[in-house]
Amino acid sequence: SSGINAEYGGGFSQIIFQVVGEKPYSKLKFETGVHRVQRIPQTETQGRVHTSTVTVTVMPEADEDIDIEIKNSDLKIDTFRSSGAGGQSVNTTDSAVRITHLPSGLIVSSQDERSQLQNREVCLKLLKTKLYDLEVQKKQEKDASFRALAGTGARSEKVRTYNYPQDRVTDHRVSISCSLKSILDGKIDAIIETLQAAEQARRIQDANL
């Protein structure tokens, strides 16, 4: 499942997608943080490098076996008409769903499915995942090794820079650089393995082993 919010003038304001595989969270959790992109746009006539950033959040999906209790009495459910770019309605029924979890204040919504029931199921699954993520975050806050690598998410605290003019990607947490082209081709294993090794080393250091 995925969700994409497009902006006028090109680009995206938000992209949500799901990764399925063998323990994907253990490999992708360090993507959490601020990623900086340096490039020269086609519209740039003087060759100046432009910088933009994106904040990435990686959440583990709650398994069916994980006991996350969601009471119907804790939910406020609203329905509305799905809208596309610019806010125009894309259908004539109130099929989109927004759910507010009153105890936590979490709000989730879905308008990508065709029926209200399907959108409600998507919302409940997403809510369960977010509630599970809150529990994971509490655990990570106690884990100094993860906190040191993941950072706080502040814009100034970038975790990685993608430099197009120099064909270079630099991960600032572990001071590793590699070819931008190889990263865009999906060859990110070297960075992931280095981050995993750094986390393990920090855990050993914290345990004084």
XYZ file of N, CA and C in Angstrom:
627
model
N 0.840 -1.175 0.000
C 0.000 0.000 0.000
C 0.883 1.236 0.000
N 0.367 2.319 -0.559
C 1.162 3.535 -0.636
C 0.232 4.728 -0.739
N 0.774 5.900 -0.461
C 0.024 7.137 -0.623
C 0.967 8.234 -1.042
N 0.537 9.056 -2.002
C 1.394 10.104 -2.535
C 0.603 11.399 -2.598
N 1.176 12.479 -2.050
C 0.577 13.798 -2.156
C 1.460 14.646 -3.057
N 0.934 15.022 -4.226
C 1.710 15.812 -5.175
C 1.547 17.296 -4.888
N 2.558 18.071 -5.289
C 2.507 19.516 -5.149
C 2.457 20.150 -6.529
N 1.918 21.363 -6.580
C 1.953 22.104 -7.833
C 3.396 22.471 -8.160
N 3.712 22.496 -9.441
C 5.052 22.846 -9.875
C 6.003 21.671 -9.841
N 5.467 20.461 -9.643
C 6.334 19.286 -9.624
C 6.786 18.938 -8.225
N 7.184 17.691 -8.038
C 7.658 17.247 -6.743
C 6.523 16.722 -5.890
N 6.852 16.318 -4.677
C 5.881 15.716 -3.776
C 6.034 16.317 -2.391
N 4.910 16.477 -1.713
C 4.948 16.973 -0.342
C 5.034 15.823 0.651
N 4.548 14.639 0.242
C 4.576 13.481 1.134
C 4.425 12.204 0.319
N 5.213 11.208 0.673
C 5.101 9.881 0.063
C 5.097 8.850 1.183
N 4.119 7.950 1.155
C 4.033 6.868 2.140
C 4.014 5.553 1.384
N 4.888 4.633 1.767
C 4.895 3.334 1.096
C 5.281 2.240 2.084
N 5.053 1.023 1.675
C 5.290 -0.141 2.525
C 6.386 -1.005 1.915
N 7.299 -1.455 2.738
C 8.374 -2.345 2.299
C 8.135 -3.716 2.917
N 8.098 -4.737 2.080
C 7.857 -6.099 2.547
C 9.084 -6.952 2.226
N 9.539 -7.724 3.180
C 10.702 -8.571 2.954
C 11.122 -9.230 4.248
N 12.336 -9.742 4.263
C 12.863 -10.408 5.452
C 13.484 -9.377 6.384
N 12.824 -9.109 7.487
C 13.285 -8.155 8.499
C 13.698 -6.811 7.895
N 12.815 -6.174 7.125
C 13.192 -4.905 6.472
C 13.470 -3.780 7.461
N 12.776 -3.788 8.615
C 12.968 -2.687 9.560
C 14.388 -2.661 10.122
N 14.959 -3.831 10.367
C 16.319 -3.884 10.915
C 17.337 -3.306 9.944
N 16.998 -3.321 8.651
C 17.918 -2.809 7.627
C 17.644 -1.343 7.284
N 16.388 -0.927 7.389
C 16.016 0.408 6.922
C 15.770 1.414 8.041
N 15.829 0.981 9.296
C 15.497 1.889 10.394
C 16.422 3.102 10.453
N 17.649 2.956 9.978
C 18.588 4.070 10.047
C 18.363 5.104 8.946
N 17.385 4.859 8.067
C 17.027 5.877 7.079
C 16.251 7.015 7.753
N 15.795 6.787 8.982
C 15.110 7.826 9.735
C 16.013 9.036 9.919
N 15.494 10.207 9.601
C 16.270 11.433 9.774
C 16.113 12.367 8.588
N 16.922 13.405 8.560
C 16.869 14.410 7.497
C 17.900 14.084 6.414
N 17.419 13.952 5.179
C 18.278 13.677 4.027
C 18.384 14.952 3.180
N 19.607 15.340 2.852
C 19.840 16.577 2.100
C 20.234 16.264 0.664
N 19.644 16.980 -0.272
C 19.946 16.807 -1.696
C 20.564 18.099 -2.234
N 21.712 17.970 -2.904
C 22.368 19.104 -3.557
C 22.422 18.836 -5.054
N 21.828 19.727 -5.839
C 21.763 19.523 -7.290
C 21.685 20.859 -8.010
N 21.884 20.800 -9.317
C 21.746 21.986 -10.164
C 20.513 21.776 -11.043
N 19.407 22.455 -10.758
C 18.189 22.258 -11.542
C 18.377 22.653 -13.005
N 17.575 22.080 -13.865
C 17.641 22.407 -15.292
C 17.321 23.872 -15.550
N 16.542 24.458 -14.655
C 16.169 25.869 -14.826
C 17.230 26.827 -14.302
N 18.280 26.297 -13.672
C 19.351 27.131 -13.131
C 20.309 27.518 -14.253
N 20.379 28.820 -14.564
C 21.181 29.292 -15.708
C 22.622 29.638 -15.338
N 22.904 29.801 -14.044
C 24.247 30.210 -13.627
C 25.013 29.090 -12.930
N 24.482 27.888 -12.988
C 25.207 26.748 -12.446
C 25.277 26.676 -10.944
N 24.382 27.392 -10.260
C 24.408 27.367 -8.798
C 23.777 26.080 -8.263
N 24.366 25.569 -7.191
C 23.861 24.356 -6.563
C 22.707 24.710 -5.626
N 21.584 24.012 -5.770
C 20.424 24.214 -4.905
C 20.365 23.077 -3.884
N 19.936 23.405 -2.682
C 19.849 22.418 -1.607
C 18.408 22.265 -1.149
N 17.972 21.037 -0.998
C 16.645 20.756 -0.456
C 16.772 19.598 0.522
N 15.770 19.438 1.377
C 15.818 18.371 2.368
C 14.494 17.619 2.413
N 14.562 16.407 2.889
C 13.363 15.605 3.133
C 13.550 14.868 4.448
N 12.495 14.796 5.229
C 12.539 14.071 6.498
C 11.926 12.690 6.302
N 12.678 11.669 6.658
C 12.242 10.283 6.491
C 11.907 9.679 7.853
N 10.777 9.001 7.907
C 10.381 8.270 9.114
C 10.153 6.812 8.735
N 10.783 5.902 9.449
C 10.632 4.462 9.190
C 9.938 3.838 10.390
N 8.800 3.200 10.136
C 8.039 2.577 11.214
C 7.873 1.091 10.950
N 8.089 0.256 11.958
C 7.826 -1.173 11.778
C 6.322 -1.414 11.772
N 5.850 -2.256 10.874
C 4.432 -2.565 10.831
C 4.089 -3.534 11.959
N 2.986 -3.273 12.619
C 2.565 -4.147 13.708
C 2.095 -5.480 13.147
N 2.652 -6.559 13.641
C 2.231 -7.889 13.221
C 0.861 -8.213 13.812
N 0.181 -9.163 13.182
C -1.122 -9.581 13.695
C -1.003 -10.160 15.099
N 0.164 -10.720 15.409
C 0.350 -11.361 16.708
C 0.587 -10.360 17.834
N 0.929 -9.117 17.457
C 1.227 -8.119 18.475
C -0.075 -7.575 19.049
N -0.176 -7.571 20.349
C -1.411 -7.191 21.008
C -1.470 -5.682 21.197
N -2.053 -4.992 20.228
C -2.295 -3.562 20.328
C -3.802 -3.386 20.414
N -4.287 -3.057 21.597
C -5.739 -2.961 21.796
C -6.250 -1.608 21.333
N -7.213 -1.634 20.435
C -7.862 -0.412 19.962
C -9.357 -0.541 20.247
N -9.840 0.248 21.186
C -11.253 0.204 21.552
C -12.058 1.129 20.633
N -13.213 0.671 20.218
C -14.079 1.495 19.379
C -14.468 2.786 20.088
N -14.587 2.724 21.402
C -14.958 3.917 22.164
C -13.856 4.965 22.174
N -12.645 4.564 21.796
C -11.509 5.492 21.758
C -11.347 6.142 20.389
N -12.225 5.818 19.453
C -12.071 6.283 18.079
C -13.133 7.310 17.697
N -12.702 8.343 17.001
C -13.613 9.281 16.353
C -13.438 9.087 14.856
N -14.489 8.666 14.171
C -14.398 8.328 12.752
C -15.177 9.347 11.924
N -14.486 9.991 10.981
C -15.113 10.958 10.067
C -14.990 10.451 8.643
N -15.969 10.751 7.829
C -15.921 10.409 6.407
C -16.009 11.679 5.577
N -15.380 11.646 4.409
C -15.396 12.809 3.520
C -15.135 12.340 2.104
N -15.292 13.218 1.161
C -15.070 12.866 -0.231
C -13.594 12.934 -0.574
N -13.127 11.949 -1.312
C -11.724 11.922 -1.736
C -11.445 13.118 -2.617
N -10.231 13.648 -2.517
C -9.846 14.801 -3.326
C -8.517 14.550 -3.994
N -8.353 15.113 -5.183
C -7.097 14.989 -5.915
C -6.295 16.258 -5.800
N -5.358 16.463 -6.734
C -4.513 17.658 -6.733
C -5.387 18.896 -6.843
N -5.130 19.894 -5.997
C -5.892 21.125 -6.033
C -7.167 21.063 -5.234
N -7.468 19.885 -4.651
C -8.626 19.755 -3.801
C -9.902 19.350 -4.501
N -9.846 19.133 -5.847
C -11.081 18.759 -6.530
C -11.508 17.352 -6.135
N -12.831 17.147 -6.064
C -13.358 15.848 -5.666
C -13.136 14.841 -6.772
N -12.713 13.621 -6.404
C -12.466 12.594 -7.410
C -13.574 11.546 -7.414
N -14.533 11.659 -6.485
C -15.707 10.809 -6.546
C -16.880 11.531 -5.901
N -18.053 10.923 -5.956
C -19.267 11.597 -5.487
C -19.811 11.015 -4.195
N -19.051 10.133 -3.552
C -19.487 9.548 -2.283
C -18.445 9.819 -1.207
N -18.904 9.777 0.030
C -17.996 10.010 1.152
C -17.245 8.719 1.476
N -16.314 8.352 0.591
C -15.601 7.084 0.755
C -14.317 7.232 1.561
N -13.782 8.449 1.641
C -12.548 8.668 2.396
C -12.841 8.636 3.895
N -11.870 8.173 4.666
C -12.066 7.999 6.107
C -10.924 8.641 6.877
N -11.277 9.318 7.964
C -10.292 9.871 8.898
C -10.627 9.347 10.289
N -9.632 8.769 10.956
C -9.845 8.230 12.298
C -8.929 8.950 13.288
N -9.510 9.432 14.351
C -8.739 10.055 15.438
C -8.749 9.114 16.635
N -7.553 8.771 17.111
C -7.428 7.937 18.316
C -7.366 8.885 19.507
N -8.470 8.976 20.244
C -8.606 9.993 21.281
C -7.565 9.903 22.393
N -7.203 8.725 22.910
C -6.213 8.676 23.997
C -4.838 9.211 23.605
N -4.404 8.931 22.370
C -3.055 9.332 21.950
C -3.048 10.607 21.112
N -4.211 10.959 20.533
C -4.270 12.121 19.654
C -3.820 11.828 18.237
N -3.480 10.566 17.950
C -3.043 10.196 16.609
C -4.204 10.308 15.629
N -3.910 10.814 14.412
C -4.911 10.941 13.361
C -4.393 10.243 12.108
N -5.203 9.374 11.540
C -4.837 8.686 10.300
C -5.980 8.868 9.305
N -5.664 8.846 8.028
C -6.703 8.980 7.011
C -6.330 8.170 5.784
N -7.335 7.817 5.014
C -7.114 7.075 3.776
C -8.202 7.458 2.780
N -7.791 7.707 1.533
C -8.753 8.009 0.485
C -8.397 7.291 -0.814
N -7.402 6.400 -0.750
C -6.921 5.749 -1.976
C -7.780 4.561 -2.400
N -8.508 3.965 -1.438
C -9.327 2.803 -1.774
C -10.688 3.243 -2.317
N -11.402 2.304 -2.946
C -12.657 2.657 -3.610
C -13.839 2.775 -2.666
N -13.828 2.010 -1.582
C -14.978 2.019 -0.696
C -14.602 2.540 0.682
N -15.632 2.990 1.403
C -15.431 3.483 2.756
C -14.918 2.374 3.665
N -15.434 1.168 3.479
C -15.004 0.031 4.298
C -13.527 -0.260 4.089
N -13.072 -0.244 2.832
C -11.658 -0.509 2.545
C -10.772 0.574 3.151
N -11.207 1.832 3.041
C -10.422 2.927 3.613
C -10.389 2.839 5.136
N -11.486 2.375 5.726
C -11.520 2.210 7.180
C -10.527 1.132 7.618
N -10.449 0.040 6.862
C -9.514 -1.027 7.188
C -8.074 -0.548 7.076
N -7.798 0.261 6.030
C -6.455 0.818 5.863
C -6.116 1.712 7.053
N -7.078 2.547 7.480
C -6.851 3.449 8.606
C -6.561 2.676 9.896
N -7.333 1.649 10.148
C -7.138 0.874 11.370
C -5.782 0.182 11.382
N -5.355 -0.318 10.210
C -4.046 -0.962 10.114
C -2.938 0.060 10.344
N -3.104 1.254 9.749
C -2.104 2.304 9.922
C -2.074 2.784 11.368
N -3.233 2.901 11.987
C -3.294 3.325 13.386
C -2.597 2.313 14.287
N -2.853 1.043 14.033
C -2.206 -0.005 14.817
C -0.688 0.081 14.678
N -0.226 0.332 13.453
C 1.207 0.467 13.208
C 1.777 1.668 13.955
N 1.053 2.789 13.944
C 1.548 3.996 14.610
C 1.577 3.818 16.131
N 0.573 3.148 16.664
C 0.578 2.886 18.106
C 1.724 1.962 18.494
N 1.978 0.986 17.635
C 3.114 0.087 17.857
C 4.426 0.872 17.776
N 4.476 1.809 16.816
C 5.690 2.619 16.650
C 5.945 3.475 17.885
N 4.886 3.950 18.520
C 5.069 4.720 19.750
C 5.762 3.889 20.818
N 5.368 2.610 20.898
C 6.003 1.720 21.859
C 7.464 1.466 21.490
N 7.722 1.334 20.174
C 9.099 1.137 19.705
C 9.940 2.366 20.028
N 9.367 3.558 19.820
C 10.106 4.786 20.095
C 10.471 4.894 21.572
N 9.550 4.495 22.442
C 9.851 4.526 23.867
C 11.055 3.635 24.181
N 11.082 2.479 23.517
C 12.196 1.554 23.732
C 13.487 2.135 23.168
N 13.380 2.788 21.982
C 14.573 3.355 21.352
C 15.126 4.533 22.135
N 14.242 5.270 22.809
C 14.700 6.403 23.615
C 15.610 5.935 24.745
N 15.414 4.695 25.136
C 16.269 4.124 26.175
C 17.531 3.500 25.584
N 17.551 3.398 24.253
C 18.674 2.762 23.562
C 19.588 3.847 23.016
N 20.637 4.153 23.752
C 21.530 5.246 23.372
C 22.200 5.008 22.032
N 22.479 3.755 21.681
C 23.180 3.452 20.429
C 22.330 3.821 19.223
N 21.013 3.527 19.278
C 20.144 3.891 18.160
C 19.942 5.397 18.112
N 19.742 6.015 19.263
C 19.488 7.459 19.311
C 20.668 8.235 18.749
N 21.874 7.765 19.014
C 23.061 8.467 18.528
C 23.158 8.426 17.007
N 22.704 7.322 16.401
C 22.785 7.188 14.947
C 21.578 7.793 14.243
N 20.403 7.669 14.821
C 19.186 8.156 14.169
C 19.039 9.657 14.291
N 19.579 10.258 15.343
C 19.449 11.692 15.512
C 18.060 12.061 16.018
N 17.789 13.361 16.016
C 16.513 13.854 16.543
C 15.512 14.166 15.454
N 15.960 14.245 14.201
C 15.058 14.596 13.110
C 15.011 16.086 12.834
N 15.783 16.880 13.574
C 15.819 18.316 13.325
C 16.420 18.593 11.945
N 15.910 19.636 11.271
C 16.345 19.939 9.903
C 17.856 20.134 9.815
N 18.423 20.759 10.853
C 19.865 21.028 10.840
C 20.693 19.774 11.075
N 20.044 18.726 11.557
C 20.769 17.499 11.898
C 20.600 16.473 10.776
N 21.236 16.752 9.654
C 21.124 15.868 8.486
C 21.877 14.576 8.740
N 21.318 13.471 8.228
C 21.989 12.180 8.379
C 22.755 11.806 7.116
N 22.302 12.338 5.962
C 22.953 11.949 4.705
C 22.813 13.056 3.671
N 23.823 13.197 2.830
C 23.799 14.192 1.752
C 23.980 13.502 0.406
N 23.117 13.873 -0.548
C 23.178 13.346 -1.913
C 23.630 14.492 -2.819
N 24.890 14.427 -3.254
C 25.482 15.507 -4.045
C 25.532 15.086 -5.519
N 24.614 15.628 -6.312
C 24.533 15.249 -7.720
C 25.727 15.741 -8.543
N 26.171 17.003 -8.401
C 27.306 17.465 -9.223
C 28.568 16.630 -9.022
N 28.770 16.115 -7.815
C 29.988 15.357 -7.508
C 29.749 13.843 -7.500
N 28.529 13.404 -7.864
C 28.199 11.980 -7.877
C 28.632 11.310 -6.568
N 28.184 11.914 -5.459
C 28.646 11.405 -4.165
C 27.508 11.412 -3.151
N 27.424 10.329 -2.386
C 26.525 10.249 -1.240
C 27.387 10.102 0.005
N 27.125 10.946 1.009
C 27.887 10.893 2.253
C 26.942 10.689 3.419
N 27.179 9.644 4.193
C 26.423 9.440 5.419
C 27.245 10.045 6.560
N 26.704 11.096 7.177
C 27.476 11.881 8.140
C 27.619 11.192 9.492
N 26.831 10.162 9.746
C 26.896 9.487 11.038
C 28.091 8.562 11.139
N 28.489 7.976 10.015
C 29.587 7.014 10.028
C 30.696 7.406 9.051
N 30.587 8.627 8.506
C 31.626 9.187 7.621
C 31.981 8.239 6.479
N 30.963 7.747 5.796
C 31.183 6.890 4.635
C 30.623 7.583 3.398
N 31.357 7.510 2.285
C 30.909 8.094 1.019
C 30.956 7.035 -0.076
N 30.017 7.170 -1.020
C 29.994 6.250 -2.151
C 29.340 6.935 -3.340
N 29.300 6.254 -4.459
C 28.767 6.827 -5.680
C 27.257 7.034 -5.593
N 26.814 8.221 -5.971
C 25.381 8.511 -5.990
C 24.655 7.596 -6.961
N 25.266 7.348 -8.105
C 24.633 6.496 -9.117
C 24.371 5.096 -8.571
N 25.326 4.561 -7.819
C 25.150 3.217 -7.276
C 24.013 3.182 -6.255
N 23.864 4.264 -5.481
C 22.770 4.337 -4.506
C 21.432 4.399 -5.233
N 21.355 5.197 -6.287
C 20.110 5.303 -7.055
C 19.783 3.988 -7.747
N 20.797 3.167 -7.973
C 20.576 1.834 -8.556
C 20.190 0.808 -7.493
N 20.068 1.261 -6.241
C 19.637 0.368 -5.166
C 20.763 -0.315 -4.412
N 22.016 0.046 -4.708
C 23.148 -0.602 -4.052
C 23.504 0.166 -2.772
N 22.688 -0.069 -1.736
C 22.831 0.679 -0.486
C 23.370 -0.199 0.646
N 23.704 -1.445 0.309
C 24.125 -2.400 1.345
C 25.339 -1.932 2.139
N 26.293 -1.287 1.481
C 27.518 -0.863 2.174
C 27.199 0.126 3.292
N 26.279 1.053 3.029
C 25.899 2.033 4.051
C 25.137 1.349 5.180
N 24.198 0.480 4.826
C 23.396 -0.212 5.844
C 24.279 -1.057 6.752
N 25.200 -1.807 6.156
C 26.072 -2.679 6.947
C 26.991 -1.869 7.858
N 27.461 -0.713 7.365
C 28.314 0.137 8.191
C 27.543 0.697 9.377
N 26.279 1.093 9.147
C 25.441 1.615 10.225
C 25.104 0.531 11.238
N 24.840 -0.672 10.756
C 24.552 -1.785 11.672
C 25.770 -2.102 12.533
N 26.943 -2.070 11.920
C 28.174 -2.344 12.664
C 28.430 -1.262 13.711
N 28.123 0.002 13.340
C 28.321 1.106 14.284
C 27.365 0.977 15.463
N 26.123 0.555 15.191
C 25.157 0.361 16.272
C 25.624 -0.734 17.223
N 26.112 -1.833 16.660
C 26.585 -2.944 17.482
C 27.779 -2.527 18.326
N 28.679 -1.748 17.726
C 29.860 -1.299 18.459
C 29.465 -0.393 19.625
N 28.471 0.482 19.385
C 28.013 1.369 20.449
C 27.354 0.582 21.583
N 26.615 -0.455 21.220
C 25.967 -1.271 22.240
C 26.999 -1.982 23.111
N 28.046 -2.478 22.472
C 29.108 -3.145 23.221
C 29.801 -2.154 24.138
N 30.038 -0.936 23.597
C 30.681 0.102 24.408
C 29.789 0.495 25.594
N 28.496 0.657 25.332
C 27.570 1.055 26.398
C 27.465 -0.017 27.478
N 27.633 -1.280 27.055
C 27.548 -2.375 28.022
C 28.876 -2.619 28.726
N 29.899 -1.863 28.286
C 31.250 -2.012 28.867
C 31.757 -3.437 28.734
N 31.492 -4.037 27.554
C 31.980 -5.406 27.346
C 33.350 -5.387 26.696
